[in-house]
Amino acid sequence: MSTGDRAAAALLSWYVDMGADEALAAAPLNRFQGGSPPPEPAGDDGGPAVSAATLDELRSAVENFHGCPLRTDANRTVFADGNPEAGLMLIGEAPGREEDRVGLPFVGAAGKLLDQMLAAIGRDRTSAYITNVVFWRPLNNRTPTDEEMAACLPFVRTHVSLVRPRAILLLGAAAARVLLGTRLGISKLRGQWHEISVGNLPPVPALPTFHPAFLLRQPARKADAWQDLRRLRRRLDTA
Ligand code: URA
């Protein structure tokens, strides 16, 4: 089987797992009718606290930052991957073992599923930009603490302000909670548009969804994730 065939088979199996067993919505949809729910108010609307005029400056500010205890045990700083011009920014939780080894986000098992999720909306790492809410791996892949995420948050918010995506996909509870400033669980947050405001820039629409690692453990929830991805694609198609 060629690499292309393997990718197509993996994508097909993702569709089947999501319960997508027939082609829906073949007829054109009027996206101006009905409409999505109004965006919820933004969380923290303070300006970026990190001074960086470019992504390269931000990357070196992160690499020189020693205020997050996670970096003590990590091998690599994991900053971002993909295309910052793509209009779509994905924000996950934290690097895992593979990411810590390679220095790029989402290159392990969860990353493979994430690639399939992107493919399902016609994108890949040349048409999406991927980062996390912390830049270093927590030992044993535990969830980063509120303090660890708070230490990195000014960098993440500055990251958003420099990339200025048209939409953000928040992967999992940790990313959604820290960036939306809420304690609500991911099952309550997912599938609804929120906004992230940084400084004086227009708020960026942000859609929380399940983390791919969670979907690997709970494949039955892939159908919900698929609904979220369709909603994301609609927004990107019309934005
Ligand atoms: N999980 C994440 O949230 N981020 C990664 O980079 C890898 C796995």
Tab-separated table of C-alpha atoms and ligand atoms in Angstrom:
chain	number	residue	atom	x	y	z
A	1	MET	CA	0.000	0.000	0.000
A	2	SER	CA	1.381	3.428	-0.876
A	3	THR	CA	1.665	6.240	1.705
A	4	GLY	CA	-1.275	7.970	0.018
A	5	ASP	CA	-3.382	4.788	0.225
A	6	ARG	CA	-2.520	4.377	3.904
A	7	ALA	CA	-3.514	7.996	4.604
A	8	ALA	CA	-6.794	7.500	2.727
A	9	ALA	CA	-7.514	4.273	4.646
A	10	ALA	CA	-6.771	5.996	7.977
A	11	LEU	CA	-9.070	8.876	7.050
A	12	LEU	CA	-11.819	6.472	6.027
A	13	SER	CA	-11.514	4.633	9.324
A	14	TRP	CA	-11.774	7.958	11.171
A	15	TYR	CA	-15.015	8.679	9.256
A	16	VAL	CA	-16.377	5.224	10.130
A	17	ASP	CA	-15.453	5.686	13.815
A	18	MET	CA	-17.295	8.987	13.773
A	19	GLY	CA	-20.383	7.229	12.571
A	20	ALA	CA	-20.275	8.982	9.194
A	21	ASP	CA	-21.610	6.088	7.128
A	22	GLU	CA	-23.328	8.130	4.426
A	23	ALA	CA	-22.800	11.392	2.542
A	24	LEU	CA	-24.954	14.076	4.127
A	25	ALA	CA	-25.754	17.606	3.088
A	26	ALA	CA	-25.148	17.039	-0.596
A	27	ALA	CA	-27.636	19.846	-1.295
A	28	PRO	CA	-26.389	23.410	-0.789
A	29	LEU	CA	-26.933	24.852	2.682
A	30	ASN	CA	-28.015	28.432	3.244
A	31	ARG	CA	-25.554	29.414	5.937
A	32	PHE	CA	-27.239	32.773	6.448
A	33	GLN	CA	-30.418	31.120	7.672
A	34	GLY	CA	-30.798	29.937	11.244
A	35	GLY	CA	-27.303	30.705	12.367
A	36	SER	CA	-25.090	29.714	15.219
A	37	PRO	CA	-25.648	30.811	18.809
A	38	PRO	CA	-24.299	34.232	19.756
A	39	PRO	CA	-20.733	34.168	20.983
A	40	GLU	CA	-20.294	34.117	24.720
A	41	PRO	CA	-18.470	36.991	26.350
A	42	ALA	CA	-14.697	36.800	26.270
A	43	GLY	CA	-12.789	35.775	29.364
A	44	ASP	CA	-9.710	37.796	30.206
A	45	ASP	CA	-9.487	40.720	27.791
A	46	GLY	CA	-6.195	42.086	29.072
A	47	GLY	CA	-3.478	42.840	26.554
A	48	PRO	CA	-0.487	40.672	25.898
A	49	ALA	CA	1.993	40.810	28.734
A	50	VAL	CA	4.917	39.525	26.685
A	51	SER	CA	6.728	41.845	24.381
A	52	ALA	CA	7.435	40.092	21.087
A	53	ALA	CA	6.886	41.625	17.676
A	54	THR	CA	7.331	38.420	15.674
A	55	LEU	CA	6.889	34.687	16.148
A	56	ASP	CA	10.663	34.252	16.144
A	57	GLU	CA	10.950	36.761	18.985
A	58	LEU	CA	8.193	34.978	20.858
A	59	ARG	CA	9.869	31.617	20.347
A	60	SER	CA	13.122	32.889	21.800
A	61	ALA	CA	11.254	34.593	24.677
A	62	VAL	CA	9.684	31.203	25.480
A	63	GLU	CA	13.028	29.427	25.153
A	64	ASN	CA	14.578	31.884	27.600
A	65	PHE	CA	11.685	31.772	30.072
A	66	HIS	CA	12.424	30.004	33.354
A	67	GLY	CA	9.216	30.876	35.199
A	68	CYS	CA	7.456	27.581	34.485
A	69	PRO	CA	8.700	24.682	36.630
A	70	LEU	CA	7.858	22.152	33.895
A	71	ARG	CA	10.948	23.039	31.918
A	72	THR	CA	13.253	21.602	34.590
A	73	ASP	CA	12.385	18.009	33.637
A	74	ALA	CA	11.759	18.536	29.930
A	75	ASN	CA	14.247	17.763	27.160
A	76	ARG	CA	12.875	20.205	24.591
A	77	THR	CA	10.815	23.363	24.380
A	78	VAL	CA	7.841	22.562	22.149
A	79	PHE	CA	6.742	25.821	20.587
A	80	ALA	CA	4.582	25.227	17.503
A	81	ASP	CA	4.227	23.491	14.166
A	82	GLY	CA	2.421	24.308	10.931
A	83	ASN	CA	1.601	27.422	9.010
A	84	PRO	CA	0.933	30.615	11.007
A	85	GLU	CA	-0.670	32.183	7.905
A	86	ALA	CA	-3.286	29.431	7.653
A	87	GLY	CA	-6.075	31.258	9.481
A	88	LEU	CA	-6.648	28.238	11.735
A	89	MET	CA	-4.854	27.816	15.074
A	90	LEU	CA	-5.141	24.646	17.168
A	91	ILE	CA	-4.229	24.830	20.833
A	92	GLY	CA	-3.692	21.621	22.797
A	93	GLU	CA	-2.693	20.807	26.337
A	94	ALA	CA	0.944	19.846	26.720
A	95	PRO	CA	3.735	18.005	24.928
A	96	GLY	CA	3.967	14.267	25.591
A	97	ARG	CA	6.929	11.905	25.366
A	98	GLU	CA	7.261	11.993	21.560
A	99	GLU	CA	6.783	15.753	21.394
A	100	ASP	CA	9.455	16.194	24.082
A	101	ARG	CA	11.814	14.019	22.028
A	102	VAL	CA	11.135	15.680	18.667
A	103	GLY	CA	10.422	19.263	19.758
A	104	LEU	CA	7.153	19.557	17.813
A	105	PRO	CA	3.549	19.424	19.052
A	106	PHE	CA	1.229	16.489	18.334
A	107	VAL	CA	3.665	14.044	16.757
A	108	GLY	CA	2.677	10.995	18.864
A	109	ALA	CA	-0.452	8.830	18.747
A	110	ALA	CA	-2.803	11.723	19.523
A	111	GLY	CA	-1.059	13.715	16.801
A	112	LYS	CA	-1.806	11.023	14.224
A	113	LEU	CA	-5.482	11.238	15.080
A	114	LEU	CA	-5.275	15.029	14.978
A	115	ASP	CA	-3.839	14.798	11.453
A	116	GLN	CA	-6.856	12.686	10.459
A	117	MET	CA	-9.210	15.196	12.039
A	118	LEU	CA	-7.541	17.959	10.029
A	119	ALA	CA	-7.737	15.878	6.857
A	120	ALA	CA	-11.461	15.459	7.462
A	121	ILE	CA	-11.844	19.218	7.040
A	122	GLY	CA	-9.455	19.371	4.096
A	123	ARG	CA	-6.446	20.636	6.039
A	124	ASP	CA	-3.027	19.496	7.129
A	125	ARG	CA	0.002	21.059	8.793
A	126	THR	CA	0.545	23.366	5.854
A	127	SER	CA	-2.933	24.808	6.386
A	128	ALA	CA	-3.158	24.840	10.187
A	129	TYR	CA	-0.944	26.133	13.004
A	130	ILE	CA	-0.571	24.003	16.147
A	131	THR	CA	0.617	24.808	19.650
A	132	ASN	CA	-0.156	24.006	23.315
A	133	VAL	CA	-1.000	25.911	26.485
A	134	VAL	CA	2.314	24.830	28.012
A	135	PHE	CA	5.608	24.456	26.156
A	136	TRP	CA	7.182	21.667	28.199
A	137	ARG	CA	6.181	18.096	28.936
A	138	PRO	CA	4.697	17.378	32.369
A	139	LEU	CA	6.304	14.196	33.729
A	140	ASN	CA	4.183	11.059	33.266
A	141	ASN	CA	1.959	13.038	30.918
A	142	ARG	CA	-0.133	14.427	33.750
A	143	THR	CA	-2.373	17.415	33.116
A	144	PRO	CA	-0.474	20.661	33.711
A	145	THR	CA	-1.460	22.413	36.926
A	146	ASP	CA	-3.297	25.742	36.957
A	147	GLU	CA	-0.045	27.403	38.071
A	148	GLU	CA	1.951	25.883	35.204
A	149	MET	CA	-0.663	26.969	32.691
A	150	ALA	CA	-0.917	30.443	34.252
A	151	ALA	CA	2.862	30.854	33.937
A	152	CYS	CA	2.684	30.142	30.189
A	153	LEU	CA	-0.587	31.960	29.512
A	154	PRO	CA	0.904	35.396	28.654
A	155	PHE	CA	3.024	33.687	25.984
A	156	VAL	CA	0.040	31.790	24.626
A	157	ARG	CA	-2.064	34.943	24.458
A	158	THR	CA	0.752	36.793	22.724
A	159	HIS	CA	1.005	33.813	20.375
A	160	VAL	CA	-2.666	34.297	19.454
A	161	SER	CA	-2.162	38.024	18.930
A	162	LEU	CA	0.801	37.456	16.593
A	163	VAL	CA	-0.841	34.695	14.563
A	164	ARG	CA	-4.227	36.457	14.426
A	165	PRO	CA	-6.090	33.349	13.217
A	166	ARG	CA	-9.638	33.535	11.876
A	167	ALA	CA	-10.608	30.694	14.222
A	168	ILE	CA	-9.088	28.691	17.061
A	169	LEU	CA	-9.807	25.041	17.853
A	170	LEU	CA	-9.246	24.398	21.551
A	171	LEU	CA	-8.270	20.759	22.081
A	172	GLY	CA	-9.450	19.436	25.418
A	173	ALA	CA	-10.539	20.705	28.803
A	174	ALA	CA	-7.252	22.215	29.945
A	175	ALA	CA	-6.796	24.433	26.877
A	176	ALA	CA	-10.451	25.484	26.902
A	177	ARG	CA	-10.490	26.296	30.593
A	178	VAL	CA	-7.308	28.343	30.735
A	179	LEU	CA	-7.995	30.287	27.544
A	180	LEU	CA	-11.681	30.906	28.198
A	181	GLY	CA	-11.189	31.550	31.914
A	182	THR	CA	-13.844	29.046	32.989
A	183	ARG	CA	-14.066	25.996	35.235
A	184	LEU	CA	-16.706	24.335	33.053
A	185	GLY	CA	-15.930	20.854	31.775
A	186	ILE	CA	-15.251	20.092	28.128
A	187	SER	CA	-18.576	18.302	27.652
A	188	LYS	CA	-20.354	21.564	28.498
A	189	LEU	CA	-17.980	23.776	26.515
A	190	ARG	CA	-17.493	21.781	23.333
A	191	GLY	CA	-19.303	22.572	20.139
A	192	GLN	CA	-20.152	26.167	21.104
A	193	TRP	CA	-18.331	29.211	19.805
A	194	HIS	CA	-16.584	31.392	22.364
A	195	GLU	CA	-14.232	34.327	21.896
A	196	ILE	CA	-10.670	35.029	22.911
A	197	SER	CA	-9.754	38.690	23.193
A	198	VAL	CA	-6.169	39.891	23.321
A	199	GLY	CA	-5.414	43.588	23.630
A	200	ASN	CA	-7.244	45.802	21.173
A	201	LEU	CA	-7.440	43.173	18.454
A	202	PRO	CA	-10.830	41.912	17.285
A	203	PRO	CA	-11.880	38.885	19.367
A	204	VAL	CA	-10.988	35.539	17.805
A	205	PRO	CA	-13.753	32.900	17.593
A	206	ALA	CA	-12.704	29.816	19.570
A	207	LEU	CA	-14.332	26.400	19.457
A	208	PRO	CA	-13.561	23.867	22.186
A	209	THR	CA	-13.660	20.186	21.269
A	210	PHE	CA	-12.491	16.894	22.719
A	211	HIS	CA	-8.759	16.257	22.882
A	212	PRO	CA	-7.595	13.607	20.377
A	213	ALA	CA	-6.014	11.601	23.240
A	214	PHE	CA	-9.457	11.456	24.878
A	215	LEU	CA	-10.968	10.358	21.553
A	216	LEU	CA	-8.430	7.527	21.364
A	217	ARG	CA	-9.736	6.308	24.732
A	218	GLN	CA	-13.405	7.055	24.005
A	219	PRO	CA	-13.924	6.479	20.269
A	220	ALA	CA	-17.700	6.770	20.728
A	221	ARG	CA	-17.198	10.528	21.216
A	222	LYS	CA	-15.675	10.935	17.751
A	223	ALA	CA	-19.144	11.617	16.395
A	224	ASP	CA	-19.353	14.725	18.630
A	225	ALA	CA	-15.878	15.803	17.544
A	226	TRP	CA	-16.970	15.441	13.943
A	227	GLN	CA	-19.902	17.775	14.553
A	228	ASP	CA	-17.445	20.273	16.048
A	229	LEU	CA	-15.145	19.993	13.041
A	230	ARG	CA	-18.049	20.576	10.666
A	231	ARG	CA	-18.941	23.674	12.640
A	232	LEU	CA	-15.329	24.835	12.435
A	233	ARG	CA	-15.192	24.275	8.702
A	234	ARG	CA	-18.428	26.223	8.207
A	235	ARG	CA	-16.898	29.154	10.095
A	236	LEU	CA	-13.675	29.000	8.097
A	237	ASP	CA	-15.591	28.763	4.826
A	238	THR	CA	-17.624	31.854	5.596
A	239	ALA	CA	-15.142	33.969	7.583
B	1	URA	N1	-1.177	16.312	23.501
B	1	URA	C1	-1.198	17.667	23.490
B	1	URA	O1	-2.090	18.277	24.065
B	1	URA	N2	-0.248	18.293	22.857
B	1	URA	C2	0.717	17.690	22.206
B	1	URA	O2	1.557	18.366	21.638
B	1	URA	C3	0.716	16.283	22.200
B	1	URA	C4	-0.235	15.606	22.852
